[in-house]
Short mmCIF file of C-alpha atoms in Angstrom, two decimals:
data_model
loop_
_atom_site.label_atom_id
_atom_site.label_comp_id
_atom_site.label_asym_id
_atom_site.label_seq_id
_atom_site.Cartn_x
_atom_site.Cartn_y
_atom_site.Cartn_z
CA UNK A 18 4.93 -72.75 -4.26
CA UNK A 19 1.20 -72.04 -3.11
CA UNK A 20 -0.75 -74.73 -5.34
CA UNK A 21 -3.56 -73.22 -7.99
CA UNK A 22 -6.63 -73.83 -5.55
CA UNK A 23 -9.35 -71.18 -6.31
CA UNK A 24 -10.61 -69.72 -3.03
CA UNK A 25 -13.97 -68.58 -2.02
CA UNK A 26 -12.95 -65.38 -0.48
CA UNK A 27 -15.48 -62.55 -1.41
CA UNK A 28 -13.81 -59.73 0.20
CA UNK A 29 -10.11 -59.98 -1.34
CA UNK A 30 -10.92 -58.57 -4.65
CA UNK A 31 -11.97 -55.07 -2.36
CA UNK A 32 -9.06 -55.49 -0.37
CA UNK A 33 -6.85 -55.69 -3.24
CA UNK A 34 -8.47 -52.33 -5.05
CA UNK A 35 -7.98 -50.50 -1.98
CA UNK A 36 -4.38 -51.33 -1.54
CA UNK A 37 -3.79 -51.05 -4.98
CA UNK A 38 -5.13 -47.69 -5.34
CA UNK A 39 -3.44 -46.30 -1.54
CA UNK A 40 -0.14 -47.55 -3.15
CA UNK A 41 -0.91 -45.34 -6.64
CA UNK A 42 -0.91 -48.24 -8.91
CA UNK A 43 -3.08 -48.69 -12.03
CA UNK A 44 -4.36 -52.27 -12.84
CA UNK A 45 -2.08 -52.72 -15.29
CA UNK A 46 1.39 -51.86 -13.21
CA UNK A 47 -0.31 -54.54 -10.23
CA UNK A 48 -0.75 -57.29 -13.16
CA UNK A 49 2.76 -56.97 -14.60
CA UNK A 50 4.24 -60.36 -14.32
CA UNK A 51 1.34 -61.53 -12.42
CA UNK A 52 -2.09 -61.77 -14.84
CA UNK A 53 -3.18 -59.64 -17.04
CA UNK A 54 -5.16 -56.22 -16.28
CA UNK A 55 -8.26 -57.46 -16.98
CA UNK A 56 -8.28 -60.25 -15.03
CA UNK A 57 -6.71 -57.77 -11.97
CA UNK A 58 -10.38 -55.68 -13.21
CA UNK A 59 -12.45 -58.59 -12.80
CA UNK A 60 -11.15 -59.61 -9.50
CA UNK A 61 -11.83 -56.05 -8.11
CA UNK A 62 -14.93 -55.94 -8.66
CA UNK A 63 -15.34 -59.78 -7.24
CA UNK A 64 -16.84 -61.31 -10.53
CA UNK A 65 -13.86 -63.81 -10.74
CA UNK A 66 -12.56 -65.45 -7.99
CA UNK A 67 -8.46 -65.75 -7.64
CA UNK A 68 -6.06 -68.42 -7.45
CA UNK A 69 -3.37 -69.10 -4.26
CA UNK A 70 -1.11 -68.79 -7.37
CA UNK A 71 -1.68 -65.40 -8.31
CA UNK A 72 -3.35 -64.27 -4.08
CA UNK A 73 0.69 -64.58 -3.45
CA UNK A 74 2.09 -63.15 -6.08
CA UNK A 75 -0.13 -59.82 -5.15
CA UNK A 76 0.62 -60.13 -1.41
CA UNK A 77 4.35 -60.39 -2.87
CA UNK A 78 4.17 -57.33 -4.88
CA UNK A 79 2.12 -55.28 -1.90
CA UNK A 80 4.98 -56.29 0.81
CA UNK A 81 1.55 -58.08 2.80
CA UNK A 82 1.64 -61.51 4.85
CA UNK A 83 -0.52 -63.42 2.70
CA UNK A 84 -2.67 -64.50 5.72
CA UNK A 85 -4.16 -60.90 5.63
CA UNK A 86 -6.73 -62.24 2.69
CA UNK A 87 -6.93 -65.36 5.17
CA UNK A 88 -7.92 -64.25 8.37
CA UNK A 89 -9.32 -61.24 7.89
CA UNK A 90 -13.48 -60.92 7.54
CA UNK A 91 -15.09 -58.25 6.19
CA UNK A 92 -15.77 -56.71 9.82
CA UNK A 93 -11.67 -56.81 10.28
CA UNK A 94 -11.43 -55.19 6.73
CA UNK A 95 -14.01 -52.64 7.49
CA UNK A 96 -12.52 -51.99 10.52
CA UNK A 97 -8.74 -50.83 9.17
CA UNK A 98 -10.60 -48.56 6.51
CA UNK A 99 -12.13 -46.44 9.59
CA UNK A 100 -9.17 -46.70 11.12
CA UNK A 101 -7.13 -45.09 8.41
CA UNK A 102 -10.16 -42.39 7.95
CA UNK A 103 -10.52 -41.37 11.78
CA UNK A 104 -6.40 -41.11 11.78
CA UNK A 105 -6.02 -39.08 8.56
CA UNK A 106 -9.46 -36.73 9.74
CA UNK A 107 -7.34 -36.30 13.08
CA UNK A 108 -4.52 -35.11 11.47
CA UNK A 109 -6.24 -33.11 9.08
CA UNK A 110 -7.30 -31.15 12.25
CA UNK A 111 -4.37 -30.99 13.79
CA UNK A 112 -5.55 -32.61 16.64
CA UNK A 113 -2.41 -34.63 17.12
CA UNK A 114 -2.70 -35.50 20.98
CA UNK A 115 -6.22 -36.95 20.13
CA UNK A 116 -4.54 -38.73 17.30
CA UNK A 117 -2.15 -40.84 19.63
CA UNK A 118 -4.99 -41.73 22.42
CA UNK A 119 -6.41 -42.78 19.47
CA UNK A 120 -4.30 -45.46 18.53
CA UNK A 121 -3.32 -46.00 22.04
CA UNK A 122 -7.29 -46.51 22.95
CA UNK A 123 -8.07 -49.03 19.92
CA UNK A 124 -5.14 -51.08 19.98
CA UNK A 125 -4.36 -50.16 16.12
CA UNK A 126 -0.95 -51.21 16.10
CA UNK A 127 -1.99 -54.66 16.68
CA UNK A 128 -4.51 -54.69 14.33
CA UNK A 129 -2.42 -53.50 11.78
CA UNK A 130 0.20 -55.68 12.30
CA UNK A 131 -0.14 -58.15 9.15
CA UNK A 132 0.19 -55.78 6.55
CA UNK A 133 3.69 -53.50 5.74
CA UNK A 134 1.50 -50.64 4.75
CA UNK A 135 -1.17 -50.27 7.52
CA UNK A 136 1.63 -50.79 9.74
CA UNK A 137 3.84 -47.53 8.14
CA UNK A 138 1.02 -45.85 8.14
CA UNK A 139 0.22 -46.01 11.96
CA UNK A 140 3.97 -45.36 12.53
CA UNK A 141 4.45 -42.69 10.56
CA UNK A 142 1.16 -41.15 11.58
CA UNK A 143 2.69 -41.69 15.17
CA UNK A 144 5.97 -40.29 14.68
CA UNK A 145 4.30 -37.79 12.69
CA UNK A 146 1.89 -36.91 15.57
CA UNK A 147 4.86 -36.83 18.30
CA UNK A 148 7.23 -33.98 15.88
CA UNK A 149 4.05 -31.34 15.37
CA UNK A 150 3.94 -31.74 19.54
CA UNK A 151 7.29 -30.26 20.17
CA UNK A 152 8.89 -34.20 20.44
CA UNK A 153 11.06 -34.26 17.31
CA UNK A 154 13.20 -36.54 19.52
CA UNK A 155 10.70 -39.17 19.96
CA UNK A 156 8.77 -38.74 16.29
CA UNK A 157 11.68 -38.58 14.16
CA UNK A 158 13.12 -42.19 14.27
CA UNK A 159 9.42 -43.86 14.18
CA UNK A 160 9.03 -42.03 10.69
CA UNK A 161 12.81 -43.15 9.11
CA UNK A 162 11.43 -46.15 10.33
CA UNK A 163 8.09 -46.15 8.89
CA UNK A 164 10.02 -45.06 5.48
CA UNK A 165 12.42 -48.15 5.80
CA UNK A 166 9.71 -50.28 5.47
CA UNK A 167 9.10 -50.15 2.10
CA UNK A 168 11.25 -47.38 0.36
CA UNK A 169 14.87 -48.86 -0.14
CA UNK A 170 15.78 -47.36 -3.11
CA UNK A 171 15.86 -43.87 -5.38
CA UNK A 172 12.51 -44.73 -6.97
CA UNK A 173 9.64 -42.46 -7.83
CA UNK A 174 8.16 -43.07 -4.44
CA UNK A 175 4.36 -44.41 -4.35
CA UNK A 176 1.93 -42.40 -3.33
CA UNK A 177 1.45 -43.72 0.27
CA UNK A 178 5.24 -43.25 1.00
CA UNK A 179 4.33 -39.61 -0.03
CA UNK A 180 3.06 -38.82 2.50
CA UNK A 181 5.57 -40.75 5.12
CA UNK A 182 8.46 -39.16 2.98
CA UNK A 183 6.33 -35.57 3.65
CA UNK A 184 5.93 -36.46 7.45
CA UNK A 185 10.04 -36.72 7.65
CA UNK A 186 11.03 -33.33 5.43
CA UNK A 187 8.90 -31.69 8.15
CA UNK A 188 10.72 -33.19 11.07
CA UNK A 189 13.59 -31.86 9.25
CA UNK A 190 12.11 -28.38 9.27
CA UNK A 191 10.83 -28.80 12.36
CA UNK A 192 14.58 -29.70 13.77
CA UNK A 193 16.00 -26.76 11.84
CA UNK A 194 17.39 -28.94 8.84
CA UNK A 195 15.94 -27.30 6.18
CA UNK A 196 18.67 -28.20 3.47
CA UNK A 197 17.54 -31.70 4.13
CA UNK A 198 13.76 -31.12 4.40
CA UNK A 199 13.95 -29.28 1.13
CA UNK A 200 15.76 -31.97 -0.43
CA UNK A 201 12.39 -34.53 0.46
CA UNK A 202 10.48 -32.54 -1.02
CA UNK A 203 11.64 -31.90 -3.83
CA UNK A 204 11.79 -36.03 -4.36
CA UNK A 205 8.24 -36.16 -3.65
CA UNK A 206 7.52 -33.08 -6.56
CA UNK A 207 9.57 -35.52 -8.81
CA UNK A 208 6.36 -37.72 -8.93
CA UNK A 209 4.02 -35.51 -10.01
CA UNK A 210 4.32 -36.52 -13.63
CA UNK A 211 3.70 -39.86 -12.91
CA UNK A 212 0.20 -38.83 -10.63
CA UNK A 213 -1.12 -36.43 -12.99
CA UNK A 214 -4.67 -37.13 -12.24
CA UNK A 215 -4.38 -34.69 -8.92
CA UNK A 216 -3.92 -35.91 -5.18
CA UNK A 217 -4.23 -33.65 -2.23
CA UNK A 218 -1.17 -35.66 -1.09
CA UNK A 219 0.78 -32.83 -2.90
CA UNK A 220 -0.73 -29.68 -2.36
CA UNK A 221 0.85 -29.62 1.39
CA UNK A 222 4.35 -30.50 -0.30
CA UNK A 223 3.78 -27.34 -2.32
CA UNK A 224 3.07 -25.89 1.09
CA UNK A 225 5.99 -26.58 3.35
CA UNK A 226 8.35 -25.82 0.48
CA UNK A 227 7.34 -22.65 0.25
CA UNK A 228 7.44 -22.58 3.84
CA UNK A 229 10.47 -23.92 4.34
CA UNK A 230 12.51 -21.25 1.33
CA UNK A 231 10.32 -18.50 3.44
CA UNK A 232 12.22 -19.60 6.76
CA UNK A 233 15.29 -19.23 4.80
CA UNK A 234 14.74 -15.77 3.82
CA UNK A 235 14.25 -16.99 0.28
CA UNK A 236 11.06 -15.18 -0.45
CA UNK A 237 11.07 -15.73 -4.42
CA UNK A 238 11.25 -19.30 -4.49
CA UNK A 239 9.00 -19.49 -1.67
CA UNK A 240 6.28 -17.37 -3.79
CA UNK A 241 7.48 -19.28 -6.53
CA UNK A 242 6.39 -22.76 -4.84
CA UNK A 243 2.91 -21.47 -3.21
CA UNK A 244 2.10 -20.24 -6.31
CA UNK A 245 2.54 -23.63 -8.28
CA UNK A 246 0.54 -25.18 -4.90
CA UNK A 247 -1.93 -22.74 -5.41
CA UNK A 248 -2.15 -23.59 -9.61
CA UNK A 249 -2.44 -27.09 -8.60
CA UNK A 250 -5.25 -27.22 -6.30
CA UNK A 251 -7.19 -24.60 -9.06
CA UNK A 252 -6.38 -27.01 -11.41
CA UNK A 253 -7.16 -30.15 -9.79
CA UNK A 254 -10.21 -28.39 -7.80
CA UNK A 255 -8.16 -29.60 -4.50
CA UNK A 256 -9.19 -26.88 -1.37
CA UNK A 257 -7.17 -29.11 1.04
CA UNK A 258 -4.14 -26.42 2.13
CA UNK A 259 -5.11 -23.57 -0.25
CA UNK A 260 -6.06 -21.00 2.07
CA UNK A 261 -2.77 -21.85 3.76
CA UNK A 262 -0.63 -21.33 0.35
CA UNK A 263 -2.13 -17.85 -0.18
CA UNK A 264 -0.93 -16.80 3.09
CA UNK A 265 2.38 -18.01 2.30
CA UNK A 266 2.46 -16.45 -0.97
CA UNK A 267 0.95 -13.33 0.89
CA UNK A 268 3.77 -13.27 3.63
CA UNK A 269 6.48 -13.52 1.17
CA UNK A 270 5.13 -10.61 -1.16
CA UNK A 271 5.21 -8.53 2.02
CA UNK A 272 8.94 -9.40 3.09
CA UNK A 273 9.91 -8.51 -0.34
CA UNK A 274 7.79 -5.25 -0.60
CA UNK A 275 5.00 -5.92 -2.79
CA UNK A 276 2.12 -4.80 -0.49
CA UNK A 277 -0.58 -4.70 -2.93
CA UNK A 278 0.41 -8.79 -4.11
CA UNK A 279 0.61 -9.31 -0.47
CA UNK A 280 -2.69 -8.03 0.34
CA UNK A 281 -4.19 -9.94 -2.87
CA UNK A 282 -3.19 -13.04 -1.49
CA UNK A 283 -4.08 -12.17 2.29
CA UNK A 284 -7.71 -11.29 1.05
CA UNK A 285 -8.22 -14.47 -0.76
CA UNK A 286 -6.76 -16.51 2.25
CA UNK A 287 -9.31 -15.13 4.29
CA UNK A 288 -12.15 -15.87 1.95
CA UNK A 289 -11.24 -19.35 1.96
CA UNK A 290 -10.98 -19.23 5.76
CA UNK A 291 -14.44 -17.98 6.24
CA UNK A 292 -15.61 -20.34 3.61
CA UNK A 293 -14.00 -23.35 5.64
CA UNK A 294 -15.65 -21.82 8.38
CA UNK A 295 -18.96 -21.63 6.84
CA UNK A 296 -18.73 -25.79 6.60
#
């Protein structure tokens, strides 16, 4: 057992938050068998320092090496955090060959390598990368990998396996497996009542659902599904994939006849797009 020495560390209680929160935890379901919640609070926001005792038992809980809150300074800390946000704007753009010189160019797999999470998320973001460029092949495995890693079970998945378990139903799609890729999905929708406070982690599930029942020929649950996407993002004032639900919905009022729906939906897609634009 790690002994109760207090250590001077003034950068784990930020390291901890942003884990926490990437993983879709509240205070309270971190502390749980560890501390209590307001002693997780206080260590946050670096007003108390924390015990080896307790350091472990959060590095236990997060799947971490414990010598991430060790060797890591706040330049190394820093560091991952742009990481993560150059990778996730790259992907965001689609730009998914710049993505992978990216990692290839800063070495991120090796300076992700102490943590379970960074390390999924480079994978999957990899494997991820590899499936939208035509190499299901190669991307495919690195994201049941990446998923491996942490999810083990049939859980309400966190919110950064999410995305990893949203990365896979489109390989599935992409490989023609769209029993399968609809199946993912529809575990990932499953967690919405438990994140009810709004993620844009969700609004492309709501997307290549409806997608994915349009490819099928299923045009009514595929309006069905852009339109709850499209409630979502209103709801949760989300713009990340609406444009690309109203075209959805759009398409699949066409295929089924409804011109005038369909053309509702096309004009408001291309508001948003020359909105984006604008920006």
């Amino acid at each position: 057992m790690v002994s109760q020495t207090v250590l001077d560390y003034r950068w784990i209680g930020q390291r901890i938050r942003e884990i926490r929160q990437q993983r879709g935890l509240t205070q309270q379901q971190l502390a749980l068998g560890i501390c209590n919640q307001s002693q997780i609070s206080r260590i946050e926001k670096g007003v108390e320092s924390v015990s080896a005792e307790i350091l472990f038992q959060i590095a236990h809980k997060f799947s971490l090496d414990i010598r991430i809150f060790f060797d890591m300074t706040e330049q190394q800390i820093n560091e991952i955090q742009n990481i993560r946000k150059n990778i996730r704007y790259l992907q965001k753009k689609h730009m998914f060959q710049e993505l992978l010189q990216y990692i290839e160019d800063h070495q991120v797999e090796a300076i992700c390598r102490y943590s379970l999470m960074d390390q999924q998320f480079v994978l999957y973001q990899k494997g991820n990368a590899y499936v939208h460029l035509g190499a299901v092949d190669r991307g495919f495995p690195m994201i049941q990998l990446a998923l491996k890693l942490t999810y083990h079970c049939e859980r309400i998945p966190a919110l950064y396996e999410i995305e990893v378990i949203q990365a896979l139903a489109i390989a599935y799609g992409f490989d023609g497996d769209y029993r399968a890729c609809i199946g993912w999905l529809h575990k990932c929708l499953r967690a919405l009542h438990v994140y009810r406070e709004g993620s844009d982690q969700f609004t492309p599930i709501f997307y290549y659902l409806s997608k994915a029942y349009s490819d099928t020929q299923d045009y009514r649950m595929a309006i069905e599904y852009a339109t709850q996407g499209i409630r979502y993002c209103e709801n949760h004032k989300i713009g990340y994939y609406l444009d690309q639900l109203y075209y959805e919905c759009g398409y699949s009022y066409e295929q089924i006849g409804q011109q005038f729906k369909a053309e509702q939906c096309y004009t408001k897609f291309q508001l948003l797009q020359d909105l984006f634009c604008t920006y």
